[in-house]
C-alpha cells in the first residue's frame, strides 16, 4: 500500500490558466516596455502591465463564446484565478503577514477591478484617446495622455492580433504584436 502512495505519477499538464498566465507574464516583462515606451521599472508599473496583458487575453478568451460553448469563459476564469493567486504570492514574498493579508488583497482586488473596468470600454471601442488617458494615469502617473499613446496603440494592436488568432492557438501560444514607440 505504501508503495502505491509513493509511486511516481505521470505528470499531468498544468491547468490552462497557468500556461496563459506564463504568456502574460513573459509579455509584460518585455524590456521594450521599459526601454522604448518609457514605463518605469517599479512594482506598481509592472502590476499595471501585467493587468493590461491579463485583461487583453481575458477579453479575447471571452469573445470566443459569442459563437459557441463557454470554453472561452472557463479559460478566462482560469487565467484570472491564477493571476489573483500570483498577486497573493507576491504579497507574501514581500513580507505581508497573515493578519494584514485580507486587507491588502481587498485593496489590490479593488485596484485590479478598477483597472480592468477602466481599460475594457476603450479597448472594445478602440478609443485610443480614452485608453491613453487611463494608461497615462495608471502606468505613467501623469495626466498627459500623449505620454501613454504608444502603449495604448500597442494595446489596441494586441487586441486585434489576439482576435485574429484561432482560439486553440491563443490557448497554446498567444500572439502579441511588436512593441514600438
PDB file of C-alpha atoms in Angstrom:
ATOM      1  CA  UNK A   1       0.000   0.000   0.000  1.00  0.00           C
ATOM      2  CA  UNK A   2       2.751   2.453   0.910  1.00  0.00           C
ATOM      3  CA  UNK A   3       4.486   1.692  -2.388  1.00  0.00           C
ATOM      4  CA  UNK A   4       1.376   2.760  -4.296  1.00  0.00           C
ATOM      5  CA  UNK A   5       1.273   6.095  -2.464  1.00  0.00           C
ATOM      6  CA  UNK A   6       4.945   6.860  -3.093  1.00  0.00           C
ATOM      7  CA  UNK A   7       4.994   5.752  -6.721  1.00  0.00           C
ATOM      8  CA  UNK A   8       5.718   8.441  -9.298  1.00  0.00           C
ATOM      9  CA  UNK A   9       2.589   9.544 -11.048  1.00  0.00           C
ATOM     10  CA  UNK A  10       2.509  10.686 -14.633  1.00  0.00           C
ATOM     11  CA  UNK A  11       2.807  14.428 -14.799  1.00  0.00           C
ATOM     12  CA  UNK A  12      -0.479  15.991 -15.816  1.00  0.00           C
ATOM     13  CA  UNK A  13      -0.453  19.140 -17.908  1.00  0.00           C
ATOM     14  CA  UNK A  14      -0.854  22.360 -15.912  1.00  0.00           C
ATOM     15  CA  UNK A  15      -4.281  23.993 -15.911  1.00  0.00           C
ATOM     16  CA  UNK A  16      -4.833  26.281 -18.878  1.00  0.00           C
ATOM     17  CA  UNK A  17      -4.726  29.340 -16.616  1.00  0.00           C
ATOM     18  CA  UNK A  18      -1.133  28.646 -15.591  1.00  0.00           C
ATOM     19  CA  UNK A  19       0.072  28.482 -19.193  1.00  0.00           C
ATOM     20  CA  UNK A  20      -1.865  31.625 -20.093  1.00  0.00           C
ATOM     21  CA  UNK A  21      -0.502  33.452 -17.061  1.00  0.00           C
ATOM     22  CA  UNK A  22       3.024  32.436 -18.081  1.00  0.00           C
ATOM     23  CA  UNK A  23       2.356  34.005 -21.507  1.00  0.00           C
ATOM     24  CA  UNK A  24       1.001  37.187 -19.882  1.00  0.00           C
ATOM     25  CA  UNK A  25       3.971  37.337 -17.538  1.00  0.00           C
ATOM     26  CA  UNK A  26       6.528  36.834 -20.307  1.00  0.00           C
ATOM     27  CA  UNK A  27       4.970  39.533 -22.471  1.00  0.00           C
ATOM     28  CA  UNK A  28       4.556  42.056 -19.639  1.00  0.00           C
ATOM     29  CA  UNK A  29       8.250  41.641 -18.822  1.00  0.00           C
ATOM     30  CA  UNK A  30       9.450  42.533 -22.321  1.00  0.00           C
ATOM     31  CA  UNK A  31      12.286  45.067 -21.970  1.00  0.00           C
ATOM     32  CA  UNK A  32      10.837  47.220 -24.784  1.00  0.00           C
ATOM     33  CA  UNK A  33       8.048  48.408 -22.461  1.00  0.00           C
ATOM     34  CA  UNK A  34      10.678  49.912 -20.211  1.00  0.00           C
ATOM     35  CA  UNK A  35      13.271  50.987 -22.792  1.00  0.00           C
ATOM     36  CA  UNK A  36      11.138  52.042 -25.772  1.00  0.00           C
ATOM     37  CA  UNK A  37       7.852  53.053 -24.128  1.00  0.00           C
ATOM     38  CA  UNK A  38       9.366  54.568 -21.002  1.00  0.00           C
ATOM     39  CA  UNK A  39       7.466  52.554 -18.393  1.00  0.00           C
ATOM     40  CA  UNK A  40       9.344  52.914 -15.108  1.00  0.00           C
ATOM     41  CA  UNK A  41      10.605  49.672 -13.622  1.00  0.00           C
ATOM     42  CA  UNK A  42       8.585  49.923 -10.406  1.00  0.00           C
ATOM     43  CA  UNK A  43       6.349  47.330  -8.810  1.00  0.00           C
ATOM     44  CA  UNK A  44       3.189  49.369  -9.422  1.00  0.00           C
ATOM     45  CA  UNK A  45       4.045  49.940 -13.100  1.00  0.00           C
ATOM     46  CA  UNK A  46       4.739  46.220 -13.525  1.00  0.00           C
ATOM     47  CA  UNK A  47       1.362  45.481 -11.899  1.00  0.00           C
ATOM     48  CA  UNK A  48      -0.248  47.755 -14.491  1.00  0.00           C
ATOM     49  CA  UNK A  49       1.442  45.951 -17.403  1.00  0.00           C
ATOM     50  CA  UNK A  50       0.510  42.530 -16.031  1.00  0.00           C
ATOM     51  CA  UNK A  51      -3.079  43.670 -15.533  1.00  0.00           C
ATOM     52  CA  UNK A  52      -3.296  45.144 -19.028  1.00  0.00           C
ATOM     53  CA  UNK A  53      -1.996  41.945 -20.620  1.00  0.00           C
ATOM     54  CA  UNK A  54      -4.203  39.717 -18.482  1.00  0.00           C
ATOM     55  CA  UNK A  55      -7.221  41.804 -19.490  1.00  0.00           C
ATOM     56  CA  UNK A  56      -6.301  41.670 -23.187  1.00  0.00           C
ATOM     57  CA  UNK A  57      -6.134  37.890 -23.019  1.00  0.00           C
ATOM     58  CA  UNK A  58      -9.279  37.583 -20.879  1.00  0.00           C
ATOM     59  CA  UNK A  59     -11.237  39.704 -23.362  1.00  0.00           C
ATOM     60  CA  UNK A  60     -10.026  37.550 -26.263  1.00  0.00           C
ATOM     61  CA  UNK A  61     -10.993  34.361 -24.450  1.00  0.00           C
ATOM     62  CA  UNK A  62     -14.435  35.685 -23.526  1.00  0.00           C
ATOM     63  CA  UNK A  63     -15.032  36.847 -27.097  1.00  0.00           C
ATOM     64  CA  UNK A  64     -14.751  33.221 -28.202  1.00  0.00           C
ATOM     65  CA  UNK A  65     -18.037  32.367 -26.502  1.00  0.00           C
ATOM     66  CA  UNK A  66     -20.127  34.634 -28.712  1.00  0.00           C
ATOM     67  CA  UNK A  67     -20.255  31.864 -31.306  1.00  0.00           C
ATOM     68  CA  UNK A  68     -20.214  28.656 -29.306  1.00  0.00           C
ATOM     69  CA  UNK A  69     -19.812  26.872 -25.982  1.00  0.00           C
ATOM     70  CA  UNK A  70     -18.381  28.574 -22.921  1.00  0.00           C
ATOM     71  CA  UNK A  71     -14.799  27.338 -23.364  1.00  0.00           C
ATOM     72  CA  UNK A  72     -13.503  30.896 -23.542  1.00  0.00           C
ATOM     73  CA  UNK A  73     -15.143  31.969 -20.290  1.00  0.00           C
ATOM     74  CA  UNK A  74     -13.727  28.931 -18.497  1.00  0.00           C
ATOM     75  CA  UNK A  75     -10.212  29.652 -19.791  1.00  0.00           C
ATOM     76  CA  UNK A  76     -10.589  33.346 -18.915  1.00  0.00           C
ATOM     77  CA  UNK A  77     -11.689  32.469 -15.370  1.00  0.00           C
ATOM     78  CA  UNK A  78      -8.765  30.072 -15.015  1.00  0.00           C
ATOM     79  CA  UNK A  79      -6.339  32.808 -16.095  1.00  0.00           C
ATOM     80  CA  UNK A  80      -7.940  35.312 -13.713  1.00  0.00           C
ATOM     81  CA  UNK A  81      -7.749  32.849 -10.800  1.00  0.00           C
ATOM     82  CA  UNK A  82      -4.061  32.143 -11.443  1.00  0.00           C
ATOM     83  CA  UNK A  83      -3.367  35.887 -11.715  1.00  0.00           C
ATOM     84  CA  UNK A  84      -5.030  36.645  -8.387  1.00  0.00           C
ATOM     85  CA  UNK A  85      -3.144  33.739  -6.807  1.00  0.00           C
ATOM     86  CA  UNK A  86       0.124  35.141  -8.191  1.00  0.00           C
ATOM     87  CA  UNK A  87      -0.694  38.536  -6.656  1.00  0.00           C
ATOM     88  CA  UNK A  88      -1.277  36.821  -3.322  1.00  0.00           C
ATOM     89  CA  UNK A  89       2.078  35.049  -3.632  1.00  0.00           C
ATOM     90  CA  UNK A  90       3.887  38.306  -4.434  1.00  0.00           C
ATOM     91  CA  UNK A  91       2.422  39.986  -1.361  1.00  0.00           C
ATOM     92  CA  UNK A  92       3.576  37.085   0.804  1.00  0.00           C
ATOM     93  CA  UNK A  93       7.059  37.243  -0.738  1.00  0.00           C
ATOM     94  CA  UNK A  94       7.134  40.965   0.066  1.00  0.00           C
ATOM     95  CA  UNK A  95       6.536  40.067   3.696  1.00  0.00           C
ATOM     96  CA  UNK A  96       2.846  40.818   4.125  1.00  0.00           C
ATOM     97  CA  UNK A  97       1.691  38.790   7.107  1.00  0.00           C
ATOM     98  CA  UNK A  98      -1.487  36.785   7.501  1.00  0.00           C
ATOM     99  CA  UNK A  99      -3.062  39.430   9.741  1.00  0.00           C
ATOM    100  CA  UNK A 100      -2.968  42.160   7.106  1.00  0.00           C
ATOM    101  CA  UNK A 101      -3.223  39.905   4.016  1.00  0.00           C
ATOM    102  CA  UNK A 102      -7.013  40.146   3.661  1.00  0.00           C
ATOM    103  CA  UNK A 103      -6.914  43.933   3.777  1.00  0.00           C
ATOM    104  CA  UNK A 104      -4.048  44.121   1.253  1.00  0.00           C
ATOM    105  CA  UNK A 105      -5.721  41.615  -1.102  1.00  0.00           C
ATOM    106  CA  UNK A 106      -9.009  43.534  -0.919  1.00  0.00           C
ATOM    107  CA  UNK A 107      -7.218  46.750  -1.826  1.00  0.00           C
ATOM    108  CA  UNK A 108      -5.317  45.022  -4.636  1.00  0.00           C
ATOM    109  CA  UNK A 109      -8.537  43.399  -5.873  1.00  0.00           C
ATOM    110  CA  UNK A 110     -10.238  46.791  -5.993  1.00  0.00           C
ATOM    111  CA  UNK A 111      -7.314  48.199  -7.992  1.00  0.00           C
ATOM    112  CA  UNK A 112      -7.394  45.221 -10.350  1.00  0.00           C
ATOM    113  CA  UNK A 113     -11.142  45.536 -10.907  1.00  0.00           C
ATOM    114  CA  UNK A 114     -10.837  49.305 -11.373  1.00  0.00           C
ATOM    115  CA  UNK A 115      -8.131  48.958 -13.999  1.00  0.00           C
ATOM    116  CA  UNK A 116      -9.978  46.258 -15.890  1.00  0.00           C
ATOM    117  CA  UNK A 117     -13.150  48.353 -15.873  1.00  0.00           C
ATOM    118  CA  UNK A 118     -11.270  51.477 -16.998  1.00  0.00           C
ATOM    119  CA  UNK A 119      -9.492  49.676 -19.851  1.00  0.00           C
ATOM    120  CA  UNK A 120     -12.234  47.368 -21.142  1.00  0.00           C
ATOM    121  CA  UNK A 121     -14.529  50.024 -22.617  1.00  0.00           C
ATOM    122  CA  UNK A 122     -11.825  51.868 -24.565  1.00  0.00           C
ATOM    123  CA  UNK A 123     -10.314  48.572 -25.733  1.00  0.00           C
ATOM    124  CA  UNK A 124     -13.653  47.312 -27.040  1.00  0.00           C
ATOM    125  CA  UNK A 125     -14.436  50.689 -28.651  1.00  0.00           C
ATOM    126  CA  UNK A 126     -10.869  51.048 -29.998  1.00  0.00           C
ATOM    127  CA  UNK A 127     -10.782  54.500 -28.384  1.00  0.00           C
ATOM    128  CA  UNK A 128      -7.089  55.382 -28.316  1.00  0.00           C
ATOM    129  CA  UNK A 129      -7.755  58.724 -26.582  1.00  0.00           C
ATOM    130  CA  UNK A 130      -9.653  57.307 -23.612  1.00  0.00           C
ATOM    131  CA  UNK A 131      -7.282  54.356 -23.302  1.00  0.00           C
ATOM    132  CA  UNK A 132      -4.277  56.707 -23.422  1.00  0.00           C
ATOM    133  CA  UNK A 133      -5.753  58.847 -20.648  1.00  0.00           C
ATOM    134  CA  UNK A 134      -6.346  55.808 -18.414  1.00  0.00           C
ATOM    135  CA  UNK A 135      -2.920  54.316 -19.110  1.00  0.00           C
ATOM    136  CA  UNK A 136      -1.211  57.678 -18.548  1.00  0.00           C
ATOM    137  CA  UNK A 137      -2.786  57.989 -15.113  1.00  0.00           C
ATOM    138  CA  UNK A 138      -2.229  54.363 -14.044  1.00  0.00           C
ATOM    139  CA  UNK A 139       1.041  53.361 -15.718  1.00  0.00           C
ATOM    140  CA  UNK A 140       2.923  56.635 -16.019  1.00  0.00           C
ATOM    141  CA  UNK A 141       1.403  58.586 -13.104  1.00  0.00           C
ATOM    142  CA  UNK A 142       0.554  61.610 -15.235  1.00  0.00           C
ATOM    143  CA  UNK A 143      -2.474  63.308 -16.734  1.00  0.00           C
ATOM    144  CA  UNK A 144      -0.605  63.741 -20.045  1.00  0.00           C
ATOM    145  CA  UNK A 145      -2.465  61.250 -22.270  1.00  0.00           C
ATOM    146  CA  UNK A 146       0.043  61.759 -25.096  1.00  0.00           C
ATOM    147  CA  UNK A 147       2.678  60.130 -22.864  1.00  0.00           C
ATOM    148  CA  UNK A 148       0.756  56.839 -22.956  1.00  0.00           C
ATOM    149  CA  UNK A 149      -0.416  56.909 -26.565  1.00  0.00           C
ATOM    150  CA  UNK A 150       2.246  54.440 -27.822  1.00  0.00           C
ATOM    151  CA  UNK A 151       1.221  51.984 -25.080  1.00  0.00           C
ATOM    152  CA  UNK A 152      -2.454  52.490 -25.944  1.00  0.00           C
ATOM    153  CA  UNK A 153      -1.732  51.836 -29.625  1.00  0.00           C
ATOM    154  CA  UNK A 154       0.167  48.698 -28.654  1.00  0.00           C
ATOM    155  CA  UNK A 155      -2.768  47.506 -26.516  1.00  0.00           C
ATOM    156  CA  UNK A 156      -5.228  48.050 -29.365  1.00  0.00           C
ATOM    157  CA  UNK A 157      -2.901  46.220 -31.760  1.00  0.00           C
ATOM    158  CA  UNK A 158      -2.650  43.376 -29.233  1.00  0.00           C
ATOM    159  CA  UNK A 159      -6.434  43.172 -29.068  1.00  0.00           C
ATOM    160  CA  UNK A 160      -6.631  42.896 -32.870  1.00  0.00           C
ATOM    161  CA  UNK A 161      -3.743  40.408 -33.076  1.00  0.00           C
ATOM    162  CA  UNK A 162      -5.212  38.129 -30.414  1.00  0.00           C
ATOM    163  CA  UNK A 163      -8.656  38.445 -32.012  1.00  0.00           C
ATOM    164  CA  UNK A 164      -7.329  37.285 -35.378  1.00  0.00           C
ATOM    165  CA  UNK A 165      -5.661  34.235 -33.852  1.00  0.00           C
ATOM    166  CA  UNK A 166      -7.637  30.951 -33.726  1.00  0.00           C
ATOM    167  CA  UNK A 167      -8.836  30.054 -30.227  1.00  0.00           C
ATOM    168  CA  UNK A 168      -6.720  26.891 -29.985  1.00  0.00           C
ATOM    169  CA  UNK A 169      -3.619  28.904 -30.908  1.00  0.00           C
ATOM    170  CA  UNK A 170      -4.443  31.549 -28.292  1.00  0.00           C
ATOM    171  CA  UNK A 171      -4.655  28.816 -25.664  1.00  0.00           C
ATOM    172  CA  UNK A 172      -1.329  27.325 -26.786  1.00  0.00           C
ATOM    173  CA  UNK A 173       0.730  30.414 -27.616  1.00  0.00           C
ATOM    174  CA  UNK A 174      -0.934  33.840 -27.620  1.00  0.00           C
ATOM    175  CA  UNK A 175       0.462  36.108 -30.341  1.00  0.00           C
ATOM    176  CA  UNK A 176       1.460  39.592 -29.243  1.00  0.00           C
ATOM    177  CA  UNK A 177       2.300  42.476 -31.586  1.00  0.00           C
ATOM    178  CA  UNK A 178       5.629  44.230 -31.787  1.00  0.00           C
ATOM    179  CA  UNK A 179       6.268  46.833 -29.093  1.00  0.00           C
ATOM    180  CA  UNK A 180       7.176  50.118 -30.734  1.00  0.00           C
ATOM    181  CA  UNK A 181       7.288  53.736 -29.617  1.00  0.00           C
TER     182      UNK A 181
END
